[in-house]
Short mmCIF file of C-alpha atoms and ligand atoms in Angstrom, two decimals:
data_model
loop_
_atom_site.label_atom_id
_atom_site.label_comp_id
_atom_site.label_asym_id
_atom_site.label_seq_id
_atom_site.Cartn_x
_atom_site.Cartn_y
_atom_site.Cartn_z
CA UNK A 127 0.00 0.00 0.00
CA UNK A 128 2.31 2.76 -1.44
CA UNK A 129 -0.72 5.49 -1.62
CA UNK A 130 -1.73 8.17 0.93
CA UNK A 131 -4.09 10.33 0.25
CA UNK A 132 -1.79 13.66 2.35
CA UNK A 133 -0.19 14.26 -0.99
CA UNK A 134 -3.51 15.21 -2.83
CA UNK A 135 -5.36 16.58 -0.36
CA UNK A 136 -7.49 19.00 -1.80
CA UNK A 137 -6.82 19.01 -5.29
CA UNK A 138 -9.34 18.95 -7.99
CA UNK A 139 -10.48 15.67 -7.73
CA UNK A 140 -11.19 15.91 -4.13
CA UNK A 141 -13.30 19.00 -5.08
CA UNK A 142 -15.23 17.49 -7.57
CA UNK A 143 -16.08 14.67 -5.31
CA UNK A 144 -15.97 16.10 -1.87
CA UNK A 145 -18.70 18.92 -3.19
CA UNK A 146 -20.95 16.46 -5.07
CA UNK A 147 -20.68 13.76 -1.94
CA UNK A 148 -21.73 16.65 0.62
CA UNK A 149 -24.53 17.25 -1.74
CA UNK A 150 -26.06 13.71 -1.86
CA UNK A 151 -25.67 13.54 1.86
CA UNK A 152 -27.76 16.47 2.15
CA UNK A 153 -30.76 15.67 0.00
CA UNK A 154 -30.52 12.11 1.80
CA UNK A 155 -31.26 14.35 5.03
CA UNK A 156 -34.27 16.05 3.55
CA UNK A 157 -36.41 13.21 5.31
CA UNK A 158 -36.10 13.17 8.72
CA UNK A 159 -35.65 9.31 8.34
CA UNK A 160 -32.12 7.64 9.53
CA UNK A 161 -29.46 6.85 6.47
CA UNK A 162 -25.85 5.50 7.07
CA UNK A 163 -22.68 6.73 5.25
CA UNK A 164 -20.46 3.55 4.46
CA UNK A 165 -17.23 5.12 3.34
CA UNK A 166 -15.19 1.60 1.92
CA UNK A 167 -11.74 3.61 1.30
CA UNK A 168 -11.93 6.28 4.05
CA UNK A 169 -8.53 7.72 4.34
CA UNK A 170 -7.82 10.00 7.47
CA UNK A 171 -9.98 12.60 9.33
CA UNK A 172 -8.20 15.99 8.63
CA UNK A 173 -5.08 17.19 6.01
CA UNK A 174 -2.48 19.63 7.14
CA UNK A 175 -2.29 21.39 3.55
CA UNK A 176 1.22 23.06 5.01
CA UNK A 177 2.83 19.56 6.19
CA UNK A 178 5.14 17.85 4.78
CA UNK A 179 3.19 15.73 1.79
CA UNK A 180 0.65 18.32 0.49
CA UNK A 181 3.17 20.89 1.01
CA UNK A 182 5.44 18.65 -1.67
CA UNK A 183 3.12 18.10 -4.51
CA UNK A 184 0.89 21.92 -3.44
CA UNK A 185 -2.01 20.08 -5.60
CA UNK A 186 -4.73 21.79 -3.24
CA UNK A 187 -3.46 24.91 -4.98
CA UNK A 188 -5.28 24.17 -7.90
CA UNK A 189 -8.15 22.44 -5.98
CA UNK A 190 -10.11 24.17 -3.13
CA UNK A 191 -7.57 27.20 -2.85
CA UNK A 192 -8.70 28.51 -5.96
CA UNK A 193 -12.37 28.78 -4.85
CA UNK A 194 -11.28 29.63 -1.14
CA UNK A 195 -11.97 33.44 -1.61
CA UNK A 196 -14.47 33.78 -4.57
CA UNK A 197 -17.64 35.16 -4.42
CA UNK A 198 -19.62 33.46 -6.82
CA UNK A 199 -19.42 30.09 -6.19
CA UNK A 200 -22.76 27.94 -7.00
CA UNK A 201 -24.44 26.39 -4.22
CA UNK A 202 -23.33 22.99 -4.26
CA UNK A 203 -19.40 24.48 -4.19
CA UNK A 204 -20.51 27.03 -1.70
CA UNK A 205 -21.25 23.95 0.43
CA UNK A 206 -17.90 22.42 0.37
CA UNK A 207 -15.66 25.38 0.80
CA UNK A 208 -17.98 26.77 3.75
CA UNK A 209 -17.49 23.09 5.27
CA UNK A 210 -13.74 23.46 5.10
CA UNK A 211 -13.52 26.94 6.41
CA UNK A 212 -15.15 25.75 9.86
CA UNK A 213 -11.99 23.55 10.27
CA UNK A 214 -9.93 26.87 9.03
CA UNK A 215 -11.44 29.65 11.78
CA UNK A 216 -8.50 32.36 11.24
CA UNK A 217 -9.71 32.72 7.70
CA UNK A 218 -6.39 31.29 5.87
CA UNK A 219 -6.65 27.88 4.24
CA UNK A 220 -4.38 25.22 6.44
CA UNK A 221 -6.83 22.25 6.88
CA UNK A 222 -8.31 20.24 4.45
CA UNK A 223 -10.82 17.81 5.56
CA UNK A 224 -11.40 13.95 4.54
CA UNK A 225 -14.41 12.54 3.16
CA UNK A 226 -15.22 10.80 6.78
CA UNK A 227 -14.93 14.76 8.61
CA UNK A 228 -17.23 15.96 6.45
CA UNK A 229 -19.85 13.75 6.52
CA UNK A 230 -19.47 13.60 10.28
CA UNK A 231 -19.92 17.56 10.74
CA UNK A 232 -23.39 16.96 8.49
CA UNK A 233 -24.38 13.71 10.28
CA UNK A 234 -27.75 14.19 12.87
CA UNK A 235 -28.51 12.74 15.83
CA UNK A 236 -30.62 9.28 13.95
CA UNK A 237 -27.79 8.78 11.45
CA UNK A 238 -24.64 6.46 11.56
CA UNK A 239 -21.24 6.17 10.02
CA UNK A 240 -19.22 2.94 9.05
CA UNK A 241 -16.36 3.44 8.01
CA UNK A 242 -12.78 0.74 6.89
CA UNK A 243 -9.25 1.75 5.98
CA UNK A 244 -7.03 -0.55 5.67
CA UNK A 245 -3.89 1.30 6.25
CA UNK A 246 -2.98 0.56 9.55
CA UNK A 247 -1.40 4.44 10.45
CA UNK A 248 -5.15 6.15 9.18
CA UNK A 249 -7.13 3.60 10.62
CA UNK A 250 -5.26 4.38 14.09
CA UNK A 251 -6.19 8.00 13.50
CA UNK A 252 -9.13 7.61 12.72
CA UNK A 253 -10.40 5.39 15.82
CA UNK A 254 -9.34 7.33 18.11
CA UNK A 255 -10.63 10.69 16.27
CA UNK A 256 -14.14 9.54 16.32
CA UNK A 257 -13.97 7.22 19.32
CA UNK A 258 -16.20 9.35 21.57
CA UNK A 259 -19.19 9.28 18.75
CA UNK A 260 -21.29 6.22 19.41
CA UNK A 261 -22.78 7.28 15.87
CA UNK A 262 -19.65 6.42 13.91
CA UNK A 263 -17.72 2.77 14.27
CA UNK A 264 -14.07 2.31 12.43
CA UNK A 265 -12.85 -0.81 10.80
CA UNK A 266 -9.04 -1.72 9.66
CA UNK A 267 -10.65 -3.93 6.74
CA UNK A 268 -10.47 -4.56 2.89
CA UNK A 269 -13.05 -2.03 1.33
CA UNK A 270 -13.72 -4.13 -0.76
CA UNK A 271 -15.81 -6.36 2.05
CA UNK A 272 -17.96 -3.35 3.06
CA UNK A 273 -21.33 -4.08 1.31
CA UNK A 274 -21.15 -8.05 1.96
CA UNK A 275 -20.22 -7.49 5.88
CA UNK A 276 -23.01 -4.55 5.98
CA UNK A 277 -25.62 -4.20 3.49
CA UNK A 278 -28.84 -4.27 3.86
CA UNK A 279 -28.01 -1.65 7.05
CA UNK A 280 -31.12 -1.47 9.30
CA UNK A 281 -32.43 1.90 7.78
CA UNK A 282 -33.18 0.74 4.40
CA UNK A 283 -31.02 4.18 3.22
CA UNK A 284 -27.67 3.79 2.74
CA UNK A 285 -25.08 6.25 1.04
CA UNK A 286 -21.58 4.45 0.12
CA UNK A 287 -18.54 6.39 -1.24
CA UNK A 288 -15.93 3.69 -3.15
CA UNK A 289 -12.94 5.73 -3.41
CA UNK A 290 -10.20 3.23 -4.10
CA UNK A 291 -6.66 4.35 -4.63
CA UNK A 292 -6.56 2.56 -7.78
CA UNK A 293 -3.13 1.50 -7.44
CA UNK A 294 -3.47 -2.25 -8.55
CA UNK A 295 -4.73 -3.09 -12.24
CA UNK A 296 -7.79 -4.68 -11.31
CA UNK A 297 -9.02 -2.10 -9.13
CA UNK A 298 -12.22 -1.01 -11.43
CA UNK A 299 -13.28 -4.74 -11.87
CA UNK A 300 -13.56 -5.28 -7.98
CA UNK A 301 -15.59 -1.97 -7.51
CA UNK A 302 -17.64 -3.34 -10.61
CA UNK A 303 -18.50 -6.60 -8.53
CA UNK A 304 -18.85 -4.92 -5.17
CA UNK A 305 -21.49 -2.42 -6.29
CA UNK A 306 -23.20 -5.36 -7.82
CA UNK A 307 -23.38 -7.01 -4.38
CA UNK A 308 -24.00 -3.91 -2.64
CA UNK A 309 -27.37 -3.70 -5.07
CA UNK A 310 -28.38 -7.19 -5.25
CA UNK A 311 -28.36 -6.88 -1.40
CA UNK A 312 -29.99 -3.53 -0.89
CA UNK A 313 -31.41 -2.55 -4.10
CA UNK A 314 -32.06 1.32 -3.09
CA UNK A 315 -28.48 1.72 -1.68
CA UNK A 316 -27.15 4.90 -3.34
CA UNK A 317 -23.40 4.33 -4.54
CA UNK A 318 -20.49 7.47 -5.14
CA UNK A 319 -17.53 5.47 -6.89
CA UNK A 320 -14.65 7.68 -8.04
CA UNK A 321 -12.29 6.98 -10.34
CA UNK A 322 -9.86 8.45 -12.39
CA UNK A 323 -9.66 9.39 -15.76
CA UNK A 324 -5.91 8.79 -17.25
CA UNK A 325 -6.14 5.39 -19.93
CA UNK A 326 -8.84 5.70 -21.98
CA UNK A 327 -8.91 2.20 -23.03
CA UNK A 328 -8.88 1.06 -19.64
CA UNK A 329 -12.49 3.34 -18.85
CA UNK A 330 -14.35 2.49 -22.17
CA UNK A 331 -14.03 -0.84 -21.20
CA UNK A 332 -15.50 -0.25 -17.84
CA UNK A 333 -18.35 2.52 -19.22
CA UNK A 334 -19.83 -0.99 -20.99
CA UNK A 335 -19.48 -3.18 -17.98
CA UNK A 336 -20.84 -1.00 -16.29
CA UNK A 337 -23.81 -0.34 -18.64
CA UNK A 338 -24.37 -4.50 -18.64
CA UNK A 339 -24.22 -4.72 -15.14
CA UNK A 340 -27.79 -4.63 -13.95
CA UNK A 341 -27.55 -1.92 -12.23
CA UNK A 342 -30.31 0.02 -11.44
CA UNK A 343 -29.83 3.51 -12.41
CA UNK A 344 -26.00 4.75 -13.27
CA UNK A 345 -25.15 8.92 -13.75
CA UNK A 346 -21.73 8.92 -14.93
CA UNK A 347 -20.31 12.55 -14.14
CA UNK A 348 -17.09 13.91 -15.40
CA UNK A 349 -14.50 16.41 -14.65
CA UNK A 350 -11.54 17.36 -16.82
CA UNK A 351 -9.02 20.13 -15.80
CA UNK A 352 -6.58 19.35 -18.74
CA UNK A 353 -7.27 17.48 -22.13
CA UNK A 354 -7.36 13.74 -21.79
CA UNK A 355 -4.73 12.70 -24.36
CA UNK A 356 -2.09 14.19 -21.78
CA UNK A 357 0.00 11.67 -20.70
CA UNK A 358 0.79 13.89 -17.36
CA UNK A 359 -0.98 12.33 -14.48
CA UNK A 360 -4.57 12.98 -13.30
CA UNK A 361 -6.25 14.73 -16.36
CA UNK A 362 -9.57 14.78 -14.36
CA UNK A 363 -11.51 12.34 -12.15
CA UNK A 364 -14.85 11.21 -12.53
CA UNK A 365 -18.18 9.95 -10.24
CA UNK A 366 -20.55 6.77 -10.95
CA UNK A 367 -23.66 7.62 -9.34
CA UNK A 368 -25.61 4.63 -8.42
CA UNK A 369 -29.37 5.91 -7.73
CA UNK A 370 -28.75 9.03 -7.31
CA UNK A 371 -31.15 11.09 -5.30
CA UNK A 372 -33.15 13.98 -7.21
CA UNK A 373 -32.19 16.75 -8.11
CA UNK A 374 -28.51 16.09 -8.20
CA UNK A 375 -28.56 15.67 -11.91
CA UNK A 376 -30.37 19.18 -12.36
CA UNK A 377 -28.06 21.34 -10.21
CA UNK A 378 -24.96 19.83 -12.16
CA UNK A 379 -26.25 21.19 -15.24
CA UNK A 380 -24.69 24.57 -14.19
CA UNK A 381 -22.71 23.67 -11.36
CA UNK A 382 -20.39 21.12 -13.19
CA UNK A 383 -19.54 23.74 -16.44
CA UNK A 384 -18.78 26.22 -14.03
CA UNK A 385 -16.55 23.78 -11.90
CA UNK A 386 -14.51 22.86 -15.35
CA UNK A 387 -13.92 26.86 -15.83
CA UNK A 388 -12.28 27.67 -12.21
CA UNK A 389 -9.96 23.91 -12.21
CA UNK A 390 -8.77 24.30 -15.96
CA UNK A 391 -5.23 23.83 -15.72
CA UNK A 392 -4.67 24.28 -19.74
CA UNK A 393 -6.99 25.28 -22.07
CA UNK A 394 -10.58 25.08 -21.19
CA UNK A 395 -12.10 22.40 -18.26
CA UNK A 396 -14.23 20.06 -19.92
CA UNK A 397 -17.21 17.84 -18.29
CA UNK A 398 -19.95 15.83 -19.25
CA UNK A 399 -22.88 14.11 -17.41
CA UNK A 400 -25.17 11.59 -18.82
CA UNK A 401 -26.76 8.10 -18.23
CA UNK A 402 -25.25 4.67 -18.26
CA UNK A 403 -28.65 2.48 -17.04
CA UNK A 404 -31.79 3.74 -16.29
CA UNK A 405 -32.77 7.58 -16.44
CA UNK A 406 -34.00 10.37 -14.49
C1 LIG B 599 -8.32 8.02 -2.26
S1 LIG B 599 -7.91 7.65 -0.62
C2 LIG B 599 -9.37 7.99 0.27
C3 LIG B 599 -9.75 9.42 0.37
C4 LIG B 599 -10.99 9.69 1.19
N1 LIG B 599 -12.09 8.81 0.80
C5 LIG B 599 -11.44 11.12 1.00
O1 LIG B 599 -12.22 11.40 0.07
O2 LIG B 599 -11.03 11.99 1.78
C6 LIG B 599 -7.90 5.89 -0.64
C7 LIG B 599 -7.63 5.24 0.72
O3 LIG B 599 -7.89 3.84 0.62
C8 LIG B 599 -6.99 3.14 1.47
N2 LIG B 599 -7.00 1.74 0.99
C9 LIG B 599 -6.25 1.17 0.00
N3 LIG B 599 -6.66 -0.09 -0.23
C10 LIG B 599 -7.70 -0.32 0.63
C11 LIG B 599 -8.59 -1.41 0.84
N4 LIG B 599 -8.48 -2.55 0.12
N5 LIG B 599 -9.55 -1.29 1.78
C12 LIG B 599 -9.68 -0.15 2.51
N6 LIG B 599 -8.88 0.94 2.35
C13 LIG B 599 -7.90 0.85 1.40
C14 LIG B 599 -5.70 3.91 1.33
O4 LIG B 599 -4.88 3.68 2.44
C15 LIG B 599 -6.20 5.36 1.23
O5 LIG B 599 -6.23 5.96 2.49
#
């Protein structure tokens, strides 16, 4: 396990996600009914965007810095970055926090957290950052294991954020079969997987499992901040939306354009949304 997550703390991908992840929790909130957050790949609780790691690669400077201070950020961005600043009270951007802090500041009183890193160091961190919230329980487990250990949860609502490291080849087939699993055992369960968007090859492969899969209903949304024939690293990042909840689809419309503008890194950002099974 070579990645960790410090060194891109923050960047673009973790906007695109972080913002559209704090979203879906939210309109899962709208009724008053319990949901759980299952978050497979959780990383750590908080990023110190001046130590040593994101301080190396400065990623986050083309990621939330650059909508830290603007005034005309859409709602769903508006979200994120006021999130962040209540971990940043002197007004300066220093912390940067993980997908399992954010979701905890939005969690209520009826709702739960499960939550398995398998990286011995974060999972320590983790434990003892949430131990004093009976709401939230830690695991040092395989990801991968989530939906057969947990699903169907008690609540019948279920939000579940795959975020893999995608380190290992086969990566995108074992999120393929777990999000199978994870809807033939809870067919409602709404699913985030990231992934990101480097060989082409590799993803149009996947785009037509994923269409054959059975899933229920699939929104693929995607974010590039450079063109994709760059060889260079991360070229963008994009979401598989497994049932998403209403009206996600209808605030990206204008959200997700304006996203591309602000993270272009050369030339113009480009996105697209659209529908791999079922519909709106
Ligand atoms: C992309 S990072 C997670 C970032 C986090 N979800 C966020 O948005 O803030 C991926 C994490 O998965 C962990 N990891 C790698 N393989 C894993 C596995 N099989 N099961 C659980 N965690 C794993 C890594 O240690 C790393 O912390």
């Amino acid at each position: 396990m070579n990645y960790r997550h410090s060194y891109h703390a923050g960047n673009h991908a973790d906007v695109f996600k972080h913002a559209i992840l704090l979203r879906m929790a939210t309109l899962m909130q709208r009724k008053d009914t319990p949901y759980c957050y299952l978050d497979s790949h959780a990383g750590t609780a908080m990023y110190d965007l001046e130590g040593e790691a994101a301080g190396k690669t400065g990623e986050y400077r083309d990621g939330i810095a650059r909508l830290w201070k603007r005034d005309d950020l859409p709602d769903m961005f508006a979200q994120l970055r006021d999130a962040v600043a209540t971990h940043n009270p002197d007004a300066a951007l220093r912390y940067y926090p993980g997908s399992p802090q954010l979701i905890a500041d939005s969690l209520r009183e009826q709702d739960r957290m499960i939550l398995s890193e398998l990286h011995p160091d974060d999972a320590a961190i983790l434990r003892s950052h949430f131990n004093h919230d009976p709401r939230i329980a830690v695991h040092q487990r395989d990801g991968y294991e989530l939906a057969k250990a947990f699903l169907p949860v008690a609540e019948k609502r279920a939000l579940w954020l795959l975020d893999p490291p995608f380190e290992k080849e086969n990566e995108l087939a074992r999120c393929l079969a777990s999000m199978q699993i994870a809807i033939q055992r809870m067919r409602q369960t709404v699913i985030a997987l990231w992934y990101p968007i480097k060989d082409q090859r590799l993803l149009r492969d996947f785009y037509r499992q994923i269409s054959d899969a059975g899933l229920p209903k699939v929104l693929r949304v995607e974010l590039n901040v450079r063109p994709v024939d760059n060889q260079l690293g991360l070229n963008g990042s994009g979401l598989m939306l497994v049932n998403p909840p209403w009206p996600l689809w209808e605030e990206l419309e204008t959200a997700l354009p304006w996203l591309a503008g602000v993270l272009a890194q050369s030339g113009e950002g480009e996105c697209r949304m659209d529908w791999l099974a079922g519909g709106p």
